[in-house]
Amino acid sequence: MKNVKAIFFDFEVFKFDWLVCITEYWLDENKELKTKDLVILNNKEQLSDYYESNKDCGIFIGKNSSRYDNGIMVGILEGRNPKELSDNIIEKDISWKTQIRNWRKYNFLYIDIMQD
């Protein structure tokens, strides 16, 4: 069976910068809990590599992630301006799924602790 990671993530978007803080948890071959922290700052390629490496073996966990963080991640991967996307979500209450045409091609497991 493939090892599954719990991936806690949170995006922050500023006028000229964006970042995602990630903490991973998984069990090693001896069933011992392991953890790893990662910060991705303004690096779309690194985010894309991380997404591709973890979309099939991780469960992305965040607070309010279904409304915000998932959309920021997908938007960045699609080449969208994260500040514009963020402002539309927060200030204009426009769903990120309305703003990103190809959002369905990003398929990953997630848990939104705000909903669940």
Steps between C-alpha positions, in 0.01 A plus 500: 500500500622847412586725795259787538607838632293750692594834345398804702525810285419871514544763229569866569470753220641852510518780244825379341559161663333172582606207710374167622603344830484122502542241773492134401437202730542135404592163648834350400560129439529447879165674556674796663352843442716725282457866419640752254447875467524692176440857388458584132542870425414647158610184320238361264731225373570376853127507580423310181763236580366467854141465377592237238704302754227498764161515329467119500658423838394788722194640662516880498358638824421864567262737670259656249708337227206405279404866473847655488825300514406236243409779259819696559706186434306412184514862384876520539540167318284643220716813479244733655589806709454381860436852635220562252353157570524553876338843485213364291443219750523714815375843397253416222392154621565349154569127517839393368322230297322779311834673434702199381364326193717185522466435875357149449828365365655540848393194688627454855358386830437769756337558834374842598490505881268801484237279332588160640 
